[in-house]
Short mmCIF file of C-alpha atoms in Angstrom, two decimals:
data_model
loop_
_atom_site.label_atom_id
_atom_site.label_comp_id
_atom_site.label_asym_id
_atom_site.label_seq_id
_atom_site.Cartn_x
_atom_site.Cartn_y
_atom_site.Cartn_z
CA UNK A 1 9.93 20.12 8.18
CA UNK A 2 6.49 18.62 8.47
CA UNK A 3 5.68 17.86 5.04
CA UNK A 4 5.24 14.03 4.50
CA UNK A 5 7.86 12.13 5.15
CA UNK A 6 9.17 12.30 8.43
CA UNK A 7 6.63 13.64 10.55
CA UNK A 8 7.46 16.36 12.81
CA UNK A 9 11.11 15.41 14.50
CA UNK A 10 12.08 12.73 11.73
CA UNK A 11 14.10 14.23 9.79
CA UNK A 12 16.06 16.79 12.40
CA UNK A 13 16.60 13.48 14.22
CA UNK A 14 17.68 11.61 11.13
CA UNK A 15 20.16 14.50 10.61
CA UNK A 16 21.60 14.87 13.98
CA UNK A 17 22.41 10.92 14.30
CA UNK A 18 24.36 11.24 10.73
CA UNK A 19 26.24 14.41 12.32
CA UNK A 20 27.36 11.85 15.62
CA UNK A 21 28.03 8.99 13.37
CA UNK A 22 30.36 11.03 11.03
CA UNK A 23 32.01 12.47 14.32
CA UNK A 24 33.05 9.08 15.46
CA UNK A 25 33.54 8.01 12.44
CA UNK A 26 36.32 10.64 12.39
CA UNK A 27 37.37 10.00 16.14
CA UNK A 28 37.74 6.44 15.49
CA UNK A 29 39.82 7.42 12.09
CA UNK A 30 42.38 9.80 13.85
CA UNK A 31 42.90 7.33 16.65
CA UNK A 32 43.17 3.87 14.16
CA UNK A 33 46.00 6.16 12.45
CA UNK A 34 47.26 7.89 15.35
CA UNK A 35 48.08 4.24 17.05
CA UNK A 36 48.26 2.08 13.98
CA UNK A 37 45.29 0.31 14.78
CA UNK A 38 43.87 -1.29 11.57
CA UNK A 39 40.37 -2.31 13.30
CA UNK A 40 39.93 1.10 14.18
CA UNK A 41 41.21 2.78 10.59
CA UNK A 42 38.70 0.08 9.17
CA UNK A 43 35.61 0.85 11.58
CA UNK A 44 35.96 4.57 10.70
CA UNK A 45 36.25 4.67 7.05
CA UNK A 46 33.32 1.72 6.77
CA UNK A 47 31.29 4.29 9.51
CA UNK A 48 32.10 7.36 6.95
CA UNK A 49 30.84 5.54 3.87
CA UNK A 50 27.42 4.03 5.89
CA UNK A 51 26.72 8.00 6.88
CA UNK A 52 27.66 9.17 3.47
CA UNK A 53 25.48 6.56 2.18
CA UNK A 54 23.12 6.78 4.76
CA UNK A 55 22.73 11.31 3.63
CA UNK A 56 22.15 10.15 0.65
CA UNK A 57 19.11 8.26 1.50
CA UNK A 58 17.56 10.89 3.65
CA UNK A 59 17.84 13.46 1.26
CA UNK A 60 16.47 10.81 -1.30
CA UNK A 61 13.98 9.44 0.64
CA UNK A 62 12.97 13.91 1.11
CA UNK A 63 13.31 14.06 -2.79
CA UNK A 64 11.03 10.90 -3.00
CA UNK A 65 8.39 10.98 -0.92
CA UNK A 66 7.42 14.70 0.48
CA UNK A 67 4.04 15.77 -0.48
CA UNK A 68 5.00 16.49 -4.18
CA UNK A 69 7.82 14.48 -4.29
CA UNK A 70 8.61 12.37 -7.36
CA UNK A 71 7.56 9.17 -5.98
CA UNK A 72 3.98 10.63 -4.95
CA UNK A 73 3.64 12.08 -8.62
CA UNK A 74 4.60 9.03 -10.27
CA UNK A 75 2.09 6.91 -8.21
CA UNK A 76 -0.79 9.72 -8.57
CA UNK A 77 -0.34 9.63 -12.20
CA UNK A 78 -0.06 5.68 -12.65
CA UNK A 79 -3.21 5.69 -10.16
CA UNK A 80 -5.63 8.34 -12.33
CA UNK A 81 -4.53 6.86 -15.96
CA UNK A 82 -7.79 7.06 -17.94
CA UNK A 83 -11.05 8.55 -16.45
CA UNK A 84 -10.32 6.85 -12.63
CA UNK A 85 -11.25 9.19 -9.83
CA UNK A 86 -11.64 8.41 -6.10
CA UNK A 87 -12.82 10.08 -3.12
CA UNK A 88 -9.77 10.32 -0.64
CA UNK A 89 -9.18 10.57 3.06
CA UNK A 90 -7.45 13.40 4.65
CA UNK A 91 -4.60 11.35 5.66
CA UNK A 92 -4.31 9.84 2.27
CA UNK A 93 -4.65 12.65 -0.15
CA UNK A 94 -1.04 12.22 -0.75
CA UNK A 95 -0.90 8.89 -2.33
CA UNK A 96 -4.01 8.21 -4.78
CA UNK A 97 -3.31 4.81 -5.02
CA UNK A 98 -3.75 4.47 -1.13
CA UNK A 99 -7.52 6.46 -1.82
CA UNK A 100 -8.14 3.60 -4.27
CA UNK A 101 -7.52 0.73 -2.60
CA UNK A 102 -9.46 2.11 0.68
CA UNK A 103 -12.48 3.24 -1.79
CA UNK A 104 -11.91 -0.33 -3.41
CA UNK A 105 -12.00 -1.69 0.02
CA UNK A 106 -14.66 0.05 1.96
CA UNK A 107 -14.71 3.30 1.01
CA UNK A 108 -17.48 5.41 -1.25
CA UNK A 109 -16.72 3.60 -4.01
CA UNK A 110 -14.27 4.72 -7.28
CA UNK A 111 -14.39 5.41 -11.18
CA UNK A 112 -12.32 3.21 -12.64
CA UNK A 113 -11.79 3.95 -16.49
CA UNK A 114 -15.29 5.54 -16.36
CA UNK A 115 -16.85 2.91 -14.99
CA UNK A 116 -18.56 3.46 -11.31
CA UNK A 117 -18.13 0.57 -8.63
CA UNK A 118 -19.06 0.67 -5.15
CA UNK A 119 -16.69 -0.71 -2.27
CA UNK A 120 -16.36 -4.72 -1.92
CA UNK A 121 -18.13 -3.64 1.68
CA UNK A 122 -20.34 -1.38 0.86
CA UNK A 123 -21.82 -4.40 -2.39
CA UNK A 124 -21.57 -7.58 0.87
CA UNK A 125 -23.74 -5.34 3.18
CA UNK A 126 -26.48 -4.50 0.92
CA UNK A 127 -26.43 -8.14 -0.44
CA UNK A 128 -26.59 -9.42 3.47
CA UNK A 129 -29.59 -7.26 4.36
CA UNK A 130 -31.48 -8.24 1.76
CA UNK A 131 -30.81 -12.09 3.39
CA UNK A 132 -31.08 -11.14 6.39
CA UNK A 133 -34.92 -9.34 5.25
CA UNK A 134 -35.69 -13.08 3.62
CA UNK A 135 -34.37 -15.19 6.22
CA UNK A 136 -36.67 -13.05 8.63
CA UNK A 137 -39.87 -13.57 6.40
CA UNK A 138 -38.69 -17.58 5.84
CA UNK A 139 -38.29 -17.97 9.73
CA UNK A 140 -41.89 -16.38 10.31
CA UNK A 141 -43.31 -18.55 7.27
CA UNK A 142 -41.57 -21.88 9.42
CA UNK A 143 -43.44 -21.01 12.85
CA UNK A 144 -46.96 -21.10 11.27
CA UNK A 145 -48.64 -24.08 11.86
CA UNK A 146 -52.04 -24.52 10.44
CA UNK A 147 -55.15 -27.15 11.11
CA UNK A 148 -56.76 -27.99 8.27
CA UNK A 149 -59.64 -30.28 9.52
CA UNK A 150 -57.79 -33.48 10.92
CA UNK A 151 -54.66 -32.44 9.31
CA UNK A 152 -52.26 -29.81 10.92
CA UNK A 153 -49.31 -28.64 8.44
CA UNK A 154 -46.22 -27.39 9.50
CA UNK A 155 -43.82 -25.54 7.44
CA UNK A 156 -40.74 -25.57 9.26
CA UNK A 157 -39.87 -28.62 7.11
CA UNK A 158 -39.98 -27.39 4.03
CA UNK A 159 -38.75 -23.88 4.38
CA UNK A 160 -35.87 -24.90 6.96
CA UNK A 161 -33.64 -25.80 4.18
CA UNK A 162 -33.97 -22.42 2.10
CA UNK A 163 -32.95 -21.01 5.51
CA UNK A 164 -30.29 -23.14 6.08
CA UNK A 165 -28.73 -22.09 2.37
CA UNK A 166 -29.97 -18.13 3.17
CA UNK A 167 -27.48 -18.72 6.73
CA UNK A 168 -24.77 -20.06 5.02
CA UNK A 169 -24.17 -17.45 2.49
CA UNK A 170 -24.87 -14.98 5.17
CA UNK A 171 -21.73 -16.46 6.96
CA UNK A 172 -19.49 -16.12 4.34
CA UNK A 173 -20.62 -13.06 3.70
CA UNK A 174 -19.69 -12.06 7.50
CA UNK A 175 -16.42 -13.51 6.89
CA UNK A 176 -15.57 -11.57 3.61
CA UNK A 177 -16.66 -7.88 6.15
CA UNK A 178 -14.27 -9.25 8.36
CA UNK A 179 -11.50 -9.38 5.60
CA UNK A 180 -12.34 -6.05 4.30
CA UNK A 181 -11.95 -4.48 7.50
CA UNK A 182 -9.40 -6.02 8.05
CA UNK A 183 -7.23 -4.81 5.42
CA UNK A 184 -9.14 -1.72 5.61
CA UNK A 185 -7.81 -1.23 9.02
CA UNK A 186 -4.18 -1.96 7.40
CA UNK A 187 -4.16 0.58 5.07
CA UNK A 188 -4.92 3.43 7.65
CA UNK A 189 -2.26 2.15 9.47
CA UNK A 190 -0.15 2.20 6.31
CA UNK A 191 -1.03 5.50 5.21
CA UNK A 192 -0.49 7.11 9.08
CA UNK A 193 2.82 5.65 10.01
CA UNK A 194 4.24 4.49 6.44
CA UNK A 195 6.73 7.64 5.92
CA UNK A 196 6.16 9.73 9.23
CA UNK A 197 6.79 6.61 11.65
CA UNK A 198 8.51 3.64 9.83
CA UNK A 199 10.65 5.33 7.30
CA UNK A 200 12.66 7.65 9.78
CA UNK A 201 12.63 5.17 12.10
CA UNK A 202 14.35 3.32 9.51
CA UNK A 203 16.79 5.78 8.94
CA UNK A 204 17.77 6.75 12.09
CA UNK A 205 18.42 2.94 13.39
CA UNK A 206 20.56 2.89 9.58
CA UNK A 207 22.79 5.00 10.91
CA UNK A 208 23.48 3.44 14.31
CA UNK A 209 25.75 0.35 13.36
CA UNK A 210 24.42 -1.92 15.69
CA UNK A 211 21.13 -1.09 14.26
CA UNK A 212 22.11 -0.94 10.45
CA UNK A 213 20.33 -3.92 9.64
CA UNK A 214 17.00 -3.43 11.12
CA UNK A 215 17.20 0.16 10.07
CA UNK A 216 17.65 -0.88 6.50
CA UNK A 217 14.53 -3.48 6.79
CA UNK A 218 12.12 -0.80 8.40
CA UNK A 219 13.28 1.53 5.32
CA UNK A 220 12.16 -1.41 2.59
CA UNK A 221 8.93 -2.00 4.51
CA UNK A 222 8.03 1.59 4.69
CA UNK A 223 8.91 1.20 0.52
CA UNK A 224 7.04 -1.61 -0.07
CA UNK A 225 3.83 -0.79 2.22
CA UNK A 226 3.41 2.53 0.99
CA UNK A 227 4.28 1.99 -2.75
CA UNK A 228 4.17 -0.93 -3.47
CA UNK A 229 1.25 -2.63 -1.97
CA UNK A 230 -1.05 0.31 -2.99
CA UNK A 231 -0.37 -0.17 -6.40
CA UNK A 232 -0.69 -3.83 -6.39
CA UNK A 233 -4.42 -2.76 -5.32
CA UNK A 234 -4.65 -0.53 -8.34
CA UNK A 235 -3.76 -3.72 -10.20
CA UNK A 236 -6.90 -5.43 -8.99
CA UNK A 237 -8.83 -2.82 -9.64
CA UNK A 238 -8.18 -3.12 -12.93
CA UNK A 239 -8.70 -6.46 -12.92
CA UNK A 240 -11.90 -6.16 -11.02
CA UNK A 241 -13.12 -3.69 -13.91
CA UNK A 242 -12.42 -6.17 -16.40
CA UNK A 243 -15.31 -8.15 -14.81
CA UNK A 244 -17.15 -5.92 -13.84
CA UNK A 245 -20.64 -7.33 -11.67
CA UNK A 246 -22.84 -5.52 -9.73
CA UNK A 247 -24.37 -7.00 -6.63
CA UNK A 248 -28.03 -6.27 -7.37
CA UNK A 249 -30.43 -7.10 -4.69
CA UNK A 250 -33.45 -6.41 -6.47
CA UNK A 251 -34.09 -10.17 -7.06
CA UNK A 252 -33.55 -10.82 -3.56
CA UNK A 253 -35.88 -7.83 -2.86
CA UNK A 254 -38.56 -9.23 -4.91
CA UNK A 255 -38.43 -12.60 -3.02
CA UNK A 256 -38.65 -11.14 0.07
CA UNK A 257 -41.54 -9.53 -0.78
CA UNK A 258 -43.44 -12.44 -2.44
CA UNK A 259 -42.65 -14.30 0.67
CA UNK A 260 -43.91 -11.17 2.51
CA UNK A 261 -46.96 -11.62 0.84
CA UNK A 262 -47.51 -15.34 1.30
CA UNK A 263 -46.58 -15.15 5.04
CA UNK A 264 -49.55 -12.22 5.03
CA UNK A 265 -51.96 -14.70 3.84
CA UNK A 266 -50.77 -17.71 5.97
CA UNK A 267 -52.06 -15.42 8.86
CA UNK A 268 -54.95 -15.11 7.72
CA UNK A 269 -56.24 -18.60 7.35
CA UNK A 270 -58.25 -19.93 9.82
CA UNK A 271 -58.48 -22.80 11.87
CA UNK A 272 -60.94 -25.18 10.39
CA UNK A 273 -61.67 -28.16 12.03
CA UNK A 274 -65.31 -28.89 10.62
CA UNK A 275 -65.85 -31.48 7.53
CA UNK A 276 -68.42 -28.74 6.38
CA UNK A 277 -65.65 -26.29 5.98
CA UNK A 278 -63.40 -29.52 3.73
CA UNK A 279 -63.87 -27.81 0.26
CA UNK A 280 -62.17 -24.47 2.19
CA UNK A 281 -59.36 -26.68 3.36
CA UNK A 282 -58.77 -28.09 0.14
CA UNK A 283 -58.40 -24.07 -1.62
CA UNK A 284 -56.45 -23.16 1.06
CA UNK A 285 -54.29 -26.16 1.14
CA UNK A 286 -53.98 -25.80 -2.72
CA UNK A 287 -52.77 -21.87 -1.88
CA UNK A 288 -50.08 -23.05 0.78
CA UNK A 289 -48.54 -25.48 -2.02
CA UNK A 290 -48.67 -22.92 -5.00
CA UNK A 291 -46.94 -20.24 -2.16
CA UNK A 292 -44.27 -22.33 -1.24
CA UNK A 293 -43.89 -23.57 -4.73
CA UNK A 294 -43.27 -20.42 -5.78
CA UNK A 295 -40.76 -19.53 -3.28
CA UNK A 296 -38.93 -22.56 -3.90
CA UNK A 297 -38.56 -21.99 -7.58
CA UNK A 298 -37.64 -17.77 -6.93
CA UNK A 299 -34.94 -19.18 -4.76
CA UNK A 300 -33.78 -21.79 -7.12
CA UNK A 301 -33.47 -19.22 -9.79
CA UNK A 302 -31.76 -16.40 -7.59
CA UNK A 303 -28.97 -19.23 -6.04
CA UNK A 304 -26.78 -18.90 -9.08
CA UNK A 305 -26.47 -15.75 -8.53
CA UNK A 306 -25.97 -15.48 -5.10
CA UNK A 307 -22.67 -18.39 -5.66
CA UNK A 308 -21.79 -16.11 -8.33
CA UNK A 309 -22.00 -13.28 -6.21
CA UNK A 310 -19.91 -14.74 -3.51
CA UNK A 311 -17.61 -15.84 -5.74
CA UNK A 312 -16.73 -12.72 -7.02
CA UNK A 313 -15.88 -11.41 -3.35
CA UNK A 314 -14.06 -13.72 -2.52
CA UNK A 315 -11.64 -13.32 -5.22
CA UNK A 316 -11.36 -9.89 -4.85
CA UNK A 317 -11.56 -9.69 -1.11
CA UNK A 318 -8.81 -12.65 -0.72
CA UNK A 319 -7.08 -14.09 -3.71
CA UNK A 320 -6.26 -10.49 -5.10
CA UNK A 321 -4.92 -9.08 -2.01
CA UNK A 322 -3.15 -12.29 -1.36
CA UNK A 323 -0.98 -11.61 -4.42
CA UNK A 324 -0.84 -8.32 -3.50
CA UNK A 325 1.08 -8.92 0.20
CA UNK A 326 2.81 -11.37 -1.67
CA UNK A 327 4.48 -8.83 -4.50
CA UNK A 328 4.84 -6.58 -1.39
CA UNK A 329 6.89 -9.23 0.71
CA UNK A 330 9.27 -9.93 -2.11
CA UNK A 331 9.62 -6.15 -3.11
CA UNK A 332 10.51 -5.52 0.89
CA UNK A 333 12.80 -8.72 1.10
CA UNK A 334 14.49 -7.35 -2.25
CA UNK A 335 15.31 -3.57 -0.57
CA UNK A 336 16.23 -5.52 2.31
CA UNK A 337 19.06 -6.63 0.29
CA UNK A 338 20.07 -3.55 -1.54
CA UNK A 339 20.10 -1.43 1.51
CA UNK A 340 22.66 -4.03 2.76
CA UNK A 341 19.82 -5.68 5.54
CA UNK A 342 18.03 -8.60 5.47
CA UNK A 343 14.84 -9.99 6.10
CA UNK A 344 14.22 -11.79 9.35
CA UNK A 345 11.49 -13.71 8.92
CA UNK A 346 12.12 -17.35 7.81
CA UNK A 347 8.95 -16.40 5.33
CA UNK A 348 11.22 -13.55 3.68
CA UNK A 349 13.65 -16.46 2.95
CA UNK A 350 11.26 -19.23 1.39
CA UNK A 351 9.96 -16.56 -1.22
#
């Protein structure tokens, strides 16, 4: 009774509101005959056929999706085709491809076809500390201000823009977390209330007639979020391991510490303000140039990367799952329609 689906109540409920629709259903039949009424023969032999119909899916929906049902063995088997293997959730462990797309999402990462890859998340942070590391070394490098006999340099100006380029992949970066959590958040909603909340809820407003239509669109959603849109994850996935990139700080990493280094020595020039000391100035002014030089160029070299990088988050973080919740949509707005509902969003309709 508390296997997956239907929670703890579901699917008594479910079969008790089948038992008092059939009873009307029969009530309404003896009295349509009993006083000729057509409307009332009609009502109770449409009412018999919904809870017939309506049996049917409960004991399907049982068949389908308890914990070894056939739908959870077809999608475990679609989602572990060929060396994949993924760390699952309690709350999950029922639904591999559900594990995936949380593992592909944020999770501990997944095999895919024997290839590692850690979570879209997990790949943003560690590429966002190491800019946040450089940005703090850059802003420290921008504050020093050093006299140089009558000359006093600055480097704000020419160490601003690298910041200003570190800051705005940081922000997109932020904005790709937020995505992934996003849908992260989603999926635990998905995999808590798919089958034990939505589905018999579905069910049990199927069988009310007032309800029939809303029951049969909660049914297709709970279809189409637990099935469907797991799977379409599984699909990028695959697609994500056919480009496979890691997001490798170590370049990063090396920058910050050459800058780390440079910033080190800024400190430890002195103030010279003597025309005695103007062959010093010269050596160290010829060592601020080389050090920012250098930066410069590391940075220059590193930014295709990083727009590569980004790049490749995006479209896995965004485009991907767009297509996914848009395969999802139609497959709902398509059971809509079978289970004799409808969608009611004027979205449903356009697609």
């Amino acid at each position: 009774m508390t296997l997956l689906p239907f929670g703890t109540y579901g699917f008594s409920i479910a079969v008790y509101v089948i038992g008092i629709m059939l009873s009307i259903a029969g009530i309404s039949l003896g009295i349509g005959y009993a006083a000729n009424k057509r409307s009332l023969k009609e009502f109770g032999k449409e009412e018999i056929y919904q809870s017939i119909i309506n049996g049917a899916l409960v004991g399907g929906m049982l068949l389908l999706f308890s914990q070894n049902g056939i739908m959870n063995s077809m999608i475990n088997q679609i989602t572990f085709y060929n060396s994949t293997s993924v760390t699952c959730q309690t709350y999950m462990s029922n639904n591999a491809a559900l594990c995936l797309a949380y593992d592909y999402l944020a999770g501990s990462g997944y095999t895919y076809m024997g290839v590692f890859h850690a979570s879209i998340l997990s790949s943003v942070t560690t590429l966002m500390v190491a800019l946040l590391g450089l940005n703090t070394i850059l802003g420290i490098i921008a504050s020093i201000s050093i006299n140089l006999v009558v000359v006093s340099i600055s480097l704000g100006s020419v160490v601003n823009p690298l910041i200003s380029q570190i800051m705005y992949f940081i922000r997109i970066l932020t904005t790709i977390s937020t995505g992934v959590l996003v849908q992260s958040a989603i999926l635990i909603f998905i995999s808590l209330t798919a089958t034990t909340i939505i589905l018999p809820t579905g069910l049990i407003l199927r069988s009310f007639y007032p309800t029939r239509k809303m029951g049969g669109f909660l049914i297709a959603l709970a279809i189409g979020l637990y099935v469907v849109l797991p799977l379409s994850y599984v699909m990028n996935a695959m697609i994500a391991n056919s480009y496979y990139q890691t997001a490798s700080n170590n370049s990063i990493v090396s920058l910050t510490s050459s800058a780390s280094s440079f910033k080190n020595t800024l400190t430890g020039i002195p103030q010279i303000r003597n025309q005695s000391d103007y062959g010093s100035a010269i050596s160290f002014l010829n060592t601020v140039t080389n050090g920012i030089s250098g930066i410069s160029n590391y940075f220059s070299g590193i930014i295709n990367w990083l727009v590569s990088s980004v790049a490749y988050f995006i479209v896995y973080t965004f485009i991907l799952p767009g297509f996914s919740l848009i395969l999802t949509i139609i497959s709902v707005r398509e059971l809509s329609a079978m289970l004799g509902s409808e969608a009611f969003f004027d979205l449903f309709r356009v697609m």
